[in-house]
Amino acid sequence: MRLQKFLSQAEVCSRRKAEELIADGKVRVNGKVAELGQSVVAGEDVVKVGSKTIVLAERKPVVLMLNKPRGYVCANLEPDAGKTVFDLVPEEYASRKLFCVGRLDKDSEGLLLITNDGALANKIIHPSSGIVKRYEVTLNREFDPALTPRLLKGAKVKDENGEDEFLQFSNVIRFPDGKKLEVHLNQGRKREIRRLFELFGFFVKTLRRFQIGGLVMRKMPVGDCRKLSKKEIDLIFSARGNASHHNARVKSATTMPAATPAGGRAKLRGEKAFEPSKTLRRENRKFEKLKEREAIIEEKIRVKRDIRRAAFAEKLAAEALAGIERRPQNPPRRDNPARGNAWAKEIRPHVKKARTRGYASRKGAAKAALSQGESRQGGKFQGKNFRKK
């Protein structure tokens, strides 16, 4: 194997750092200064970095599943990254050279795989494997189902380096709550879900990954981390993880032909059809009843509108036969450009009415005159009447 790979698997440093050590002449193989790209055989060649002999011990692959909380970064090589997901890894695995299988940004949460097996990680991440990642997304406003084809078609955007990058969803499923969606991805570009929704004027409030392939995260506390068994690892690559459970159920009930057996496409593939839980079935029935009610109301409104239009057309025909000419209605005053709107042209200041102007001063003078026992005309005050001098 290559020398830099040997040093990386021996957990001395990363491959890039190993290339720098080899280029600086700090690595020796069998007493000679190593060259970049040199091959070594583990157990036969003696490799030293400085004065330390490097031995490649047998490394057991490990795969961990973590329920990532918000506020943690998927990075282990950045000193200023703050809280990282590797702070949540159990101490028994902390000494191993672990890395994330794909990333979740700082504001995202949910299922995250951590391993030291590079071949397995590459197989999961690479789009050619066809492994679908599923996310629960909450938007800032209600989603318009008419935008679904455009999200599935994808869009080309510029990345941080100014290069073209293609963002695309493989499936979008709408929940009864119009702000919640289930999004499927075949690829894993940086902040792909958030960036694609922002192109269409949406802001992602919460983003949670709950499934990778056939591996589903269930009843796992936030921040918990555990080792996956061999059966669970094989479950990632199972075929049933690449078909949408929700989508298969919807298609079997709506768009699939009558010749398709019960269970939809999963039955055709020889797999067990997805059986939704009681809660999901109850929510779906509520949603279907609501849609039926809305359809009935829209149909009633359409019938009433057609009846009114037909009656108006008959009235116009009767008036035409009788020779009655209908006078055109004058447009509203505010829409008449000839007359205009004086209040729209300028803002007039408020003017007090004449009868109220100076009312307070006259009232004060009258009170002062009455207190002296005289009226305004110079008479004396007697009861309710004035007596002139």
PDB file of N, CA and C in Angstrom, residues 3-102:
ATOM      1  N   LEU A   3       2.575   4.714   1.103  1.00  0.00           N
ATOM      2  CA  LEU A   3       3.105   5.075   2.404  1.00  0.00           C
ATOM      3  C   LEU A   3       2.165   6.018   3.155  1.00  0.00           C
ATOM      4  N   GLN A   4       1.571   6.984   2.442  1.00  0.00           N
ATOM      5  CA  GLN A   4       0.682   7.918   3.131  1.00  0.00           C
ATOM      6  C   GLN A   4      -0.580   7.223   3.646  1.00  0.00           C
ATOM      7  N   LYS A   5      -1.036   6.186   2.920  1.00  0.00           N
ATOM      8  CA  LYS A   5      -2.175   5.418   3.388  1.00  0.00           C
ATOM      9  C   LYS A   5      -1.787   4.587   4.609  1.00  0.00           C
ATOM     10  N   PHE A   6      -0.574   4.058   4.598  1.00  0.00           N
ATOM     11  CA  PHE A   6      -0.060   3.286   5.738  1.00  0.00           C
ATOM     12  C   PHE A   6      -0.053   4.148   7.003  1.00  0.00           C
ATOM     13  N   LEU A   7       0.456   5.368   6.892  1.00  0.00           N
ATOM     14  CA  LEU A   7       0.501   6.258   8.052  1.00  0.00           C
ATOM     15  C   LEU A   7      -0.909   6.659   8.510  1.00  0.00           C
ATOM     16  N   SER A   8      -1.801   6.821   7.553  1.00  0.00           N
ATOM     17  CA  SER A   8      -3.168   7.195   7.908  1.00  0.00           C
ATOM     18  C   SER A   8      -3.875   6.059   8.636  1.00  0.00           C
ATOM     19  N   GLN A   9      -3.709   4.818   8.149  1.00  0.00           N
ATOM     20  CA  GLN A   9      -4.344   3.680   8.805  1.00  0.00           C
ATOM     21  C   GLN A   9      -3.703   3.359  10.149  1.00  0.00           C
ATOM     22  N   ALA A  10      -2.445   3.724  10.305  1.00  0.00           N
ATOM     23  CA  ALA A  10      -1.790   3.554  11.602  1.00  0.00           C
ATOM     24  C   ALA A  10      -2.176   4.657  12.572  1.00  0.00           C
ATOM     25  N   GLU A  11      -3.058   5.569  12.139  1.00  0.00           N
ATOM     26  CA  GLU A  11      -3.592   6.664  12.965  1.00  0.00           C
ATOM     27  C   GLU A  11      -2.488   7.593  13.440  1.00  0.00           C
ATOM     28  N   VAL A  12      -1.461   7.771  12.576  1.00  0.00           N
ATOM     29  CA  VAL A  12      -0.416   8.751  12.877  1.00  0.00           C
ATOM     30  C   VAL A  12      -0.898  10.149  12.530  1.00  0.00           C
ATOM     31  N   CYS A  13      -1.473  10.281  11.354  1.00  0.00           N
ATOM     32  CA  CYS A  13      -1.981  11.559  10.882  1.00  0.00           C
ATOM     33  C   CYS A  13      -2.872  11.296   9.672  1.00  0.00           C
ATOM     34  N   SER A  14      -3.376  12.352   9.092  1.00  0.00           N
ATOM     35  CA  SER A  14      -4.174  12.208   7.879  1.00  0.00           C
ATOM     36  C   SER A  14      -3.256  11.986   6.676  1.00  0.00           C
ATOM     37  N   ARG A  15      -3.858  11.606   5.547  1.00  0.00           N
ATOM     38  CA  ARG A  15      -3.051  11.370   4.350  1.00  0.00           C
ATOM     39  C   ARG A  15      -2.369  12.641   3.868  1.00  0.00           C
ATOM     40  N   ARG A  16      -3.108  13.758   3.936  1.00  0.00           N
ATOM     41  CA  ARG A  16      -2.514  15.020   3.491  1.00  0.00           C
ATOM     42  C   ARG A  16      -1.333  15.414   4.374  1.00  0.00           C
ATOM     43  N   LYS A  17      -1.485  15.243   5.693  1.00  0.00           N
ATOM     44  CA  LYS A  17      -0.380  15.551   6.593  1.00  0.00           C
ATOM     45  C   LYS A  17       0.779  14.584   6.383  1.00  0.00           C
ATOM     46  N   ALA A  18       0.454  13.326   6.063  1.00  0.00           N
ATOM     47  CA  ALA A  18       1.518  12.346   5.808  1.00  0.00           C
ATOM     48  C   ALA A  18       2.323  12.722   4.575  1.00  0.00           C
ATOM     49  N   GLU A  19       1.653  13.230   3.540  1.00  0.00           N
ATOM     50  CA  GLU A  19       2.373  13.677   2.341  1.00  0.00           C
ATOM     51  C   GLU A  19       3.321  14.822   2.671  1.00  0.00           C
ATOM     52  N   GLU A  20       2.900  15.719   3.575  1.00  0.00           N
ATOM     53  CA  GLU A  20       3.784  16.817   3.970  1.00  0.00           C
ATOM     54  C   GLU A  20       5.002  16.298   4.742  1.00  0.00           C
ATOM     55  N   LEU A  21       4.792  15.296   5.633  1.00  0.00           N
ATOM     56  CA  LEU A  21       5.913  14.729   6.391  1.00  0.00           C
ATOM     57  C   LEU A  21       6.901  14.021   5.457  1.00  0.00           C
ATOM     58  N   ILE A  22       6.355  13.320   4.458  1.00  0.00           N
ATOM     59  CA  ILE A  22       7.239  12.620   3.508  1.00  0.00           C
ATOM     60  C   ILE A  22       8.028  13.631   2.679  1.00  0.00           C
ATOM     61  N   ALA A  23       7.350  14.686   2.237  1.00  0.00           N
ATOM     62  CA  ALA A  23       8.038  15.696   1.428  1.00  0.00           C
ATOM     63  C   ALA A  23       9.126  16.410   2.226  1.00  0.00           C
ATOM     64  N   ASP A  24       8.932  16.566   3.551  1.00  0.00           N
ATOM     65  CA  ASP A  24       9.940  17.230   4.402  1.00  0.00           C
ATOM     66  C   ASP A  24      11.065  16.288   4.815  1.00  0.00           C
ATOM     67  N   GLY A  25      11.002  15.001   4.407  1.00  0.00           N
ATOM     68  CA  GLY A  25      12.069  14.055   4.724  1.00  0.00           C
ATOM     69  C   GLY A  25      12.043  13.550   6.152  1.00  0.00           C
ATOM     70  N   LYS A  26      10.885  13.602   6.810  1.00  0.00           N
ATOM     71  CA  LYS A  26      10.789  13.158   8.209  1.00  0.00           C
ATOM     72  C   LYS A  26      10.384  11.692   8.339  1.00  0.00           C
ATOM     73  N   VAL A  27      10.134  11.031   7.213  1.00  0.00           N
ATOM     74  CA  VAL A  27       9.717   9.626   7.228  1.00  0.00           C
ATOM     75  C   VAL A  27      10.817   8.782   6.587  1.00  0.00           C
ATOM     76  N   ARG A  28      11.174   7.649   7.262  1.00  0.00           N
ATOM     77  CA  ARG A  28      12.184   6.734   6.740  1.00  0.00           C
ATOM     78  C   ARG A  28      11.591   5.330   6.617  1.00  0.00           C
ATOM     79  N   VAL A  29      11.973   4.657   5.536  1.00  0.00           N
ATOM     80  CA  VAL A  29      11.549   3.275   5.298  1.00  0.00           C
ATOM     81  C   VAL A  29      12.805   2.418   5.161  1.00  0.00           C
ATOM     82  N   ASN A  30      12.955   1.485   6.099  1.00  0.00           N
ATOM     83  CA  ASN A  30      14.136   0.601   6.114  1.00  0.00           C
ATOM     84  C   ASN A  30      15.438   1.396   6.177  1.00  0.00           C
ATOM     85  N   GLY A  31      15.414   2.495   6.936  1.00  0.00           N
ATOM     86  CA  GLY A  31      16.609   3.304   7.142  1.00  0.00           C
ATOM     87  C   GLY A  31      16.870   4.329   6.077  1.00  0.00           C
ATOM     88  N   LYS A  32      16.071   4.385   5.021  1.00  0.00           N
ATOM     89  CA  LYS A  32      16.261   5.343   3.940  1.00  0.00           C
ATOM     90  C   LYS A  32      15.135   6.377   3.964  1.00  0.00           C
ATOM     91  N   VAL A  33      15.442   7.575   3.501  1.00  0.00           N
ATOM     92  CA  VAL A  33      14.435   8.634   3.437  1.00  0.00           C
ATOM     93  C   VAL A  33      13.370   8.237   2.418  1.00  0.00           C
ATOM     94  N   ALA A  34      12.138   8.299   2.849  1.00  0.00           N
ATOM     95  CA  ALA A  34      11.037   7.863   1.995  1.00  0.00           C
ATOM     96  C   ALA A  34      10.740   8.896   0.922  1.00  0.00           C
ATOM     97  N   GLU A  35      10.163   8.397  -0.164  1.00  0.00           N
ATOM     98  CA  GLU A  35       9.749   9.261  -1.269  1.00  0.00           C
ATOM     99  C   GLU A  35       8.220   9.278  -1.358  1.00  0.00           C
ATOM    100  N   LEU A  36       7.705  10.371  -1.881  1.00  0.00           N
ATOM    101  CA  LEU A  36       6.258  10.517  -1.993  1.00  0.00           C
ATOM    102  C   LEU A  36       5.703   9.511  -3.001  1.00  0.00           C
ATOM    103  N   GLY A  37       4.696   8.741  -2.600  1.00  0.00           N
ATOM    104  CA  GLY A  37       4.104   7.732  -3.456  1.00  0.00           C
ATOM    105  C   GLY A  37       4.742   6.368  -3.320  1.00  0.00           C
ATOM    106  N   GLN A  38       5.714   6.228  -2.419  1.00  0.00           N
ATOM    107  CA  GLN A  38       6.399   4.964  -2.225  1.00  0.00           C
ATOM    108  C   GLN A  38       5.455   3.927  -1.614  1.00  0.00           C
ATOM    109  N   SER A  39       5.626   2.667  -1.999  1.00  0.00           N
ATOM    110  CA  SER A  39       4.791   1.591  -1.486  1.00  0.00           C
ATOM    111  C   SER A  39       5.531   0.850  -0.383  1.00  0.00           C
ATOM    112  N   VAL A  40       4.777   0.389   0.613  1.00  0.00           N
ATOM    113  CA  VAL A  40       5.343  -0.378   1.722  1.00  0.00           C
ATOM    114  C   VAL A  40       4.459  -1.590   1.966  1.00  0.00           C
ATOM    115  N   VAL A  41       5.023  -2.598   2.625  1.00  0.00           N
ATOM    116  CA  VAL A  41       4.295  -3.812   2.991  1.00  0.00           C
ATOM    117  C   VAL A  41       4.247  -3.869   4.505  1.00  0.00           C
ATOM    118  N   ALA A  42       3.044  -3.881   5.044  1.00  0.00           N
ATOM    119  CA  ALA A  42       2.889  -3.924   6.496  1.00  0.00           C
ATOM    120  C   ALA A  42       3.444  -5.225   7.051  1.00  0.00           C
ATOM    121  N   GLY A  43       4.254  -5.124   8.116  1.00  0.00           N
ATOM    122  CA  GLY A  43       4.852  -6.305   8.738  1.00  0.00           C
ATOM    123  C   GLY A  43       6.208  -6.651   8.200  1.00  0.00           C
ATOM    124  N   GLU A  44       6.586  -6.146   7.018  1.00  0.00           N
ATOM    125  CA  GLU A  44       7.895  -6.442   6.428  1.00  0.00           C
ATOM    126  C   GLU A  44       8.797  -5.217   6.443  1.00  0.00           C
ATOM    127  N   ASP A  45       8.288  -4.080   5.988  1.00  0.00           N
ATOM    128  CA  ASP A  45       9.073  -2.848   5.967  1.00  0.00           C
ATOM    129  C   ASP A  45       8.993  -2.145   7.316  1.00  0.00           C
ATOM    130  N   VAL A  46      10.120  -1.514   7.697  1.00  0.00           N
ATOM    131  CA  VAL A  46      10.207  -0.759   8.947  1.00  0.00           C
ATOM    132  C   VAL A  46      10.022   0.714   8.618  1.00  0.00           C
ATOM    133  N   VAL A  47       8.964   1.280   9.147  1.00  0.00           N
ATOM    134  CA  VAL A  47       8.625   2.678   8.876  1.00  0.00           C
ATOM    135  C   VAL A  47       8.814   3.473  10.152  1.00  0.00           C
ATOM    136  N   LYS A  48       9.540   4.589  10.043  1.00  0.00           N
ATOM    137  CA  LYS A  48       9.770   5.457  11.191  1.00  0.00           C
ATOM    138  C   LYS A  48       9.406   6.891  10.837  1.00  0.00           C
ATOM    139  N   VAL A  49       8.781   7.552  11.779  1.00  0.00           N
ATOM    140  CA  VAL A  49       8.507   8.984  11.684  1.00  0.00           C
ATOM    141  C   VAL A  49       9.327   9.634  12.788  1.00  0.00           C
ATOM    142  N   GLY A  50      10.423  10.306  12.402  1.00  0.00           N
ATOM    143  CA  GLY A  50      11.372  10.778  13.391  1.00  0.00           C
ATOM    144  C   GLY A  50      12.108   9.601  13.990  1.00  0.00           C
ATOM    145  N   SER A  51      12.030   9.433  15.294  1.00  0.00           N
ATOM    146  CA  SER A  51      12.659   8.298  15.971  1.00  0.00           C
ATOM    147  C   SER A  51      11.650   7.243  16.388  1.00  0.00           C
ATOM    148  N   LYS A  52      10.358   7.427  16.022  1.00  0.00           N
ATOM    149  CA  LYS A  52       9.304   6.509  16.450  1.00  0.00           C
ATOM    150  C   LYS A  52       9.000   5.520  15.343  1.00  0.00           C
ATOM    151  N   THR A  53       9.023   4.231  15.685  1.00  0.00           N
ATOM    152  CA  THR A  53       8.696   3.173  14.727  1.00  0.00           C
ATOM    153  C   THR A  53       7.176   3.004  14.671  1.00  0.00           C
ATOM    154  N   ILE A  54       6.637   2.970  13.455  1.00  0.00           N
ATOM    155  CA  ILE A  54       5.193   2.879  13.256  1.00  0.00           C
ATOM    156  C   ILE A  54       4.838   1.443  12.932  1.00  0.00           C
ATOM    157  N   VAL A  55       3.925   0.885  13.712  1.00  0.00           N
ATOM    158  CA  VAL A  55       3.451  -0.474  13.506  1.00  0.00           C
ATOM    159  C   VAL A  55       1.963  -0.407  13.196  1.00  0.00           C
ATOM    160  N   LEU A  56       1.579  -1.050  12.111  1.00  0.00           N
ATOM    161  CA  LEU A  56       0.183  -1.060  11.715  1.00  0.00           C
ATOM    162  C   LEU A  56      -0.533  -2.212  12.408  1.00  0.00           C
ATOM    163  N   ALA A  57      -1.230  -1.882  13.479  1.00  0.00           N
ATOM    164  CA  ALA A  57      -1.971  -2.903  14.223  1.00  0.00           C
ATOM    165  C   ALA A  57      -3.261  -3.240  13.482  1.00  0.00           C
ATOM    166  N   GLU A  58      -3.757  -4.405  13.784  1.00  0.00           N
ATOM    167  CA  GLU A  58      -5.016  -4.818  13.155  1.00  0.00           C
ATOM    168  C   GLU A  58      -6.142  -3.920  13.653  1.00  0.00           C
ATOM    169  N   ARG A  59      -6.816  -3.297  12.720  1.00  0.00           N
ATOM    170  CA  ARG A  59      -7.856  -2.329  13.084  1.00  0.00           C
ATOM    171  C   ARG A  59      -9.222  -2.932  12.792  1.00  0.00           C
ATOM    172  N   LYS A  60     -10.068  -2.947  13.813  1.00  0.00           N
ATOM    173  CA  LYS A  60     -11.416  -3.464  13.649  1.00  0.00           C
ATOM    174  C   LYS A  60     -12.345  -2.323  13.245  1.00  0.00           C
ATOM    175  N   PRO A  61     -13.060  -2.503  12.164  1.00  0.00           N
ATOM    176  CA  PRO A  61     -13.983  -1.434  11.759  1.00  0.00           C
ATOM    177  C   PRO A  61     -15.131  -1.310  12.750  1.00  0.00           C
ATOM    178  N   VAL A  62     -15.559  -0.090  12.962  1.00  0.00           N
ATOM    179  CA  VAL A  62     -16.663   0.194  13.864  1.00  0.00           C
ATOM    180  C   VAL A  62     -17.555   1.238  13.212  1.00  0.00           C
ATOM    181  N   VAL A  63     -18.860   1.072  13.369  1.00  0.00           N
ATOM    182  CA  VAL A  63     -19.839   2.020  12.843  1.00  0.00           C
ATOM    183  C   VAL A  63     -20.749   2.432  13.990  1.00  0.00           C
ATOM    184  N   LEU A  64     -20.823   3.724  14.250  1.00  0.00           N
ATOM    185  CA  LEU A  64     -21.647   4.264  15.325  1.00  0.00           C
ATOM    186  C   LEU A  64     -22.812   5.044  14.738  1.00  0.00           C
ATOM    187  N   MET A  65     -23.931   5.005  15.434  1.00  0.00           N
ATOM    188  CA  MET A  65     -25.102   5.799  15.058  1.00  0.00           C
ATOM    189  C   MET A  65     -25.347   6.827  16.159  1.00  0.00           C
ATOM    190  N   LEU A  66     -25.446   8.082  15.744  1.00  0.00           N
ATOM    191  CA  LEU A  66     -25.613   9.199  16.678  1.00  0.00           C
ATOM    192  C   LEU A  66     -26.860   9.984  16.322  1.00  0.00           C
ATOM    193  N   ASN A  67     -27.640  10.325  17.335  1.00  0.00           N
ATOM    194  CA  ASN A  67     -28.765  11.245  17.145  1.00  0.00           C
ATOM    195  C   ASN A  67     -28.241  12.646  17.412  1.00  0.00           C
ATOM    196  N   LYS A  68     -27.797  13.289  16.359  1.00  0.00           N
ATOM    197  CA  LYS A  68     -27.116  14.591  16.485  1.00  0.00           C
ATOM    198  C   LYS A  68     -28.074  15.680  16.943  1.00  0.00           C
ATOM    199  N   PRO A  69     -27.720  16.411  17.992  1.00  0.00           N
ATOM    200  CA  PRO A  69     -28.527  17.584  18.380  1.00  0.00           C
ATOM    201  C   PRO A  69     -28.097  18.825  17.609  1.00  0.00           C
ATOM    202  N   ARG A  70     -28.906  19.845  17.685  1.00  0.00           N
ATOM    203  CA  ARG A  70     -28.570  21.114  17.041  1.00  0.00           C
ATOM    204  C   ARG A  70     -27.438  21.799  17.800  1.00  0.00           C
ATOM    205  N   GLY A  71     -26.627  22.567  17.060  1.00  0.00           N
ATOM    206  CA  GLY A  71     -25.533  23.306  17.681  1.00  0.00           C
ATOM    207  C   GLY A  71     -24.206  22.582  17.664  1.00  0.00           C
ATOM    208  N   TYR A  72     -24.157  21.355  17.138  1.00  0.00           N
ATOM    209  CA  TYR A  72     -22.909  20.581  17.071  1.00  0.00           C
ATOM    210  C   TYR A  72     -22.427  20.509  15.625  1.00  0.00           C
ATOM    211  N   VAL A  73     -21.109  20.541  15.457  1.00  0.00           N
ATOM    212  CA  VAL A  73     -20.484  20.568  14.141  1.00  0.00           C
ATOM    213  C   VAL A  73     -19.900  19.192  13.846  1.00  0.00           C
ATOM    214  N   CYS A  74     -20.024  18.755  12.591  1.00  0.00           N
ATOM    215  CA  CYS A  74     -19.458  17.466  12.157  1.00  0.00           C
ATOM    216  C   CYS A  74     -18.027  17.684  11.686  1.00  0.00           C
ATOM    217  N   ALA A  75     -17.120  17.971  12.607  1.00  0.00           N
ATOM    218  CA  ALA A  75     -15.720  18.223  12.258  1.00  0.00           C
ATOM    219  C   ALA A  75     -14.856  17.779  13.428  1.00  0.00           C
ATOM    220  N   ASN A  76     -13.699  17.187  13.112  1.00  0.00           N
ATOM    221  CA  ASN A  76     -12.763  16.766  14.161  1.00  0.00           C
ATOM    222  C   ASN A  76     -11.355  17.277  13.931  1.00  0.00           C
ATOM    223  N   LEU A  77     -11.164  18.093  12.885  1.00  0.00           N
ATOM    224  CA  LEU A  77      -9.826  18.615  12.580  1.00  0.00           C
ATOM    225  C   LEU A  77      -9.749  20.128  12.726  1.00  0.00           C
ATOM    226  N   GLU A  78     -10.869  20.772  13.068  1.00  0.00           N
ATOM    227  CA  GLU A  78     -10.888  22.221  13.193  1.00  0.00           C
ATOM    228  C   GLU A  78     -10.818  22.603  14.672  1.00  0.00           C
ATOM    229  N   PRO A  79      -9.748  23.285  15.108  1.00  0.00           N
ATOM    230  CA  PRO A  79      -9.620  23.608  16.532  1.00  0.00           C
ATOM    231  C   PRO A  79     -10.647  24.624  17.019  1.00  0.00           C
ATOM    232  N   ASP A  80     -11.144  25.480  16.128  1.00  0.00           N
ATOM    233  CA  ASP A  80     -12.097  26.522  16.522  1.00  0.00           C
ATOM    234  C   ASP A  80     -13.527  26.150  16.146  1.00  0.00           C
ATOM    235  N   ALA A  81     -13.809  24.868  15.998  1.00  0.00           N
ATOM    236  CA  ALA A  81     -15.143  24.450  15.567  1.00  0.00           C
ATOM    237  C   ALA A  81     -16.173  24.549  16.681  1.00  0.00           C
ATOM    238  N   GLY A  82     -15.738  24.642  17.958  1.00  0.00           N
ATOM    239  CA  GLY A  82     -16.686  24.676  19.063  1.00  0.00           C
ATOM    240  C   GLY A  82     -17.101  23.265  19.443  1.00  0.00           C
ATOM    241  N   LYS A  83     -18.383  23.065  19.716  1.00  0.00           N
ATOM    242  CA  LYS A  83     -18.893  21.744  20.078  1.00  0.00           C
ATOM    243  C   LYS A  83     -18.963  20.864  18.834  1.00  0.00           C
ATOM    244  N   THR A  84     -18.360  19.693  18.892  1.00  0.00           N
ATOM    245  CA  THR A  84     -18.363  18.771  17.768  1.00  0.00           C
ATOM    246  C   THR A  84     -19.100  17.495  18.168  1.00  0.00           C
ATOM    247  N   VAL A  85     -19.509  16.725  17.154  1.00  0.00           N
ATOM    248  CA  VAL A  85     -20.227  15.484  17.415  1.00  0.00           C
ATOM    249  C   VAL A  85     -19.332  14.452  18.087  1.00  0.00           C
ATOM    250  N   PHE A  86     -18.011  14.605  17.964  1.00  0.00           N
ATOM    251  CA  PHE A  86     -17.101  13.642  18.565  1.00  0.00           C
ATOM    252  C   PHE A  86     -17.004  13.824  20.077  1.00  0.00           C
ATOM    253  N   ASP A  87     -17.533  14.925  20.578  1.00  0.00           N
ATOM    254  CA  ASP A  87     -17.637  15.085  22.029  1.00  0.00           C
ATOM    255  C   ASP A  87     -18.706  14.170  22.614  1.00  0.00           C
ATOM    256  N   LEU A  88     -19.622  13.681  21.766  1.00  0.00           N
ATOM    257  CA  LEU A  88     -20.702  12.814  22.220  1.00  0.00           C
ATOM    258  C   LEU A  88     -20.395  11.333  22.042  1.00  0.00           C
ATOM    259  N   VAL A  89     -19.240  11.018  21.433  1.00  0.00           N
ATOM    260  CA  VAL A  89     -18.845   9.617  21.210  1.00  0.00           C
ATOM    261  C   VAL A  89     -18.394   9.009  22.534  1.00  0.00           C
ATOM    262  N   PRO A  90     -18.781   7.773  22.841  1.00  0.00           N
ATOM    263  CA  PRO A  90     -18.316   7.124  24.086  1.00  0.00           C
ATOM    264  C   PRO A  90     -16.802   7.058  24.168  1.00  0.00           C
ATOM    265  N   GLU A  91     -16.294   7.047  25.383  1.00  0.00           N
ATOM    266  CA  GLU A  91     -14.852   7.092  25.602  1.00  0.00           C
ATOM    267  C   GLU A  91     -14.137   5.874  25.031  1.00  0.00           C
ATOM    268  N   GLU A  92     -14.798   4.734  24.980  1.00  0.00           N
ATOM    269  CA  GLU A  92     -14.143   3.528  24.475  1.00  0.00           C
ATOM    270  C   GLU A  92     -13.803   3.624  22.996  1.00  0.00           C
ATOM    271  N   TYR A  93     -14.498   4.537  22.265  1.00  0.00           N
ATOM    272  CA  TYR A  93     -14.209   4.717  20.835  1.00  0.00           C
ATOM    273  C   TYR A  93     -13.484   6.037  20.569  1.00  0.00           C
ATOM    274  N   ALA A  94     -13.237   6.824  21.590  1.00  0.00           N
ATOM    275  CA  ALA A  94     -12.648   8.154  21.381  1.00  0.00           C
ATOM    276  C   ALA A  94     -11.221   8.073  20.854  1.00  0.00           C
ATOM    277  N   SER A  95     -10.480   7.000  21.185  1.00  0.00           N
ATOM    278  CA  SER A  95      -9.081   6.902  20.758  1.00  0.00           C
ATOM    279  C   SER A  95      -8.944   6.470  19.302  1.00  0.00           C
ATOM    280  N   ARG A  96     -10.019   6.010  18.694  1.00  0.00           N
ATOM    281  CA  ARG A  96      -9.949   5.558  17.307  1.00  0.00           C
ATOM    282  C   ARG A  96     -10.074   6.749  16.355  1.00  0.00           C
ATOM    283  N   LYS A  97      -9.583   6.538  15.160  1.00  0.00           N
ATOM    284  CA  LYS A  97      -9.634   7.600  14.154  1.00  0.00           C
ATOM    285  C   LYS A  97     -10.979   7.536  13.447  1.00  0.00           C
ATOM    286  N   LEU A  98     -11.937   8.266  13.973  1.00  0.00           N
ATOM    287  CA  LEU A  98     -13.301   8.252  13.473  1.00  0.00           C
ATOM    288  C   LEU A  98     -13.576   9.483  12.609  1.00  0.00           C
ATOM    289  N   PHE A  99     -14.526   9.349  11.720  1.00  0.00           N
ATOM    290  CA  PHE A  99     -14.966  10.470  10.896  1.00  0.00           C
ATOM    291  C   PHE A  99     -16.436  10.262  10.555  1.00  0.00           C
ATOM    292  N   CYS A 100     -17.076  11.326  10.083  1.00  0.00           N
ATOM    293  CA  CYS A 100     -18.508  11.298   9.793  1.00  0.00           C
ATOM    294  C   CYS A 100     -18.748  10.760   8.386  1.00  0.00           C
ATOM    295  N   VAL A 101     -19.798   9.951   8.261  1.00  0.00           N
ATOM    296  CA  VAL A 101     -20.231   9.453   6.953  1.00  0.00           C
ATOM    297  C   VAL A 101     -21.266  10.446   6.425  1.00  0.00           C
ATOM    298  N   GLY A 102     -20.808  11.426   5.661  1.00  0.00           N
ATOM    299  CA  GLY A 102     -21.702  12.525   5.295  1.00  0.00           C
ATOM    300  C   GLY A 102     -21.815  13.474   6.475  1.00  0.00           C
TER     301      GLY A 102
END
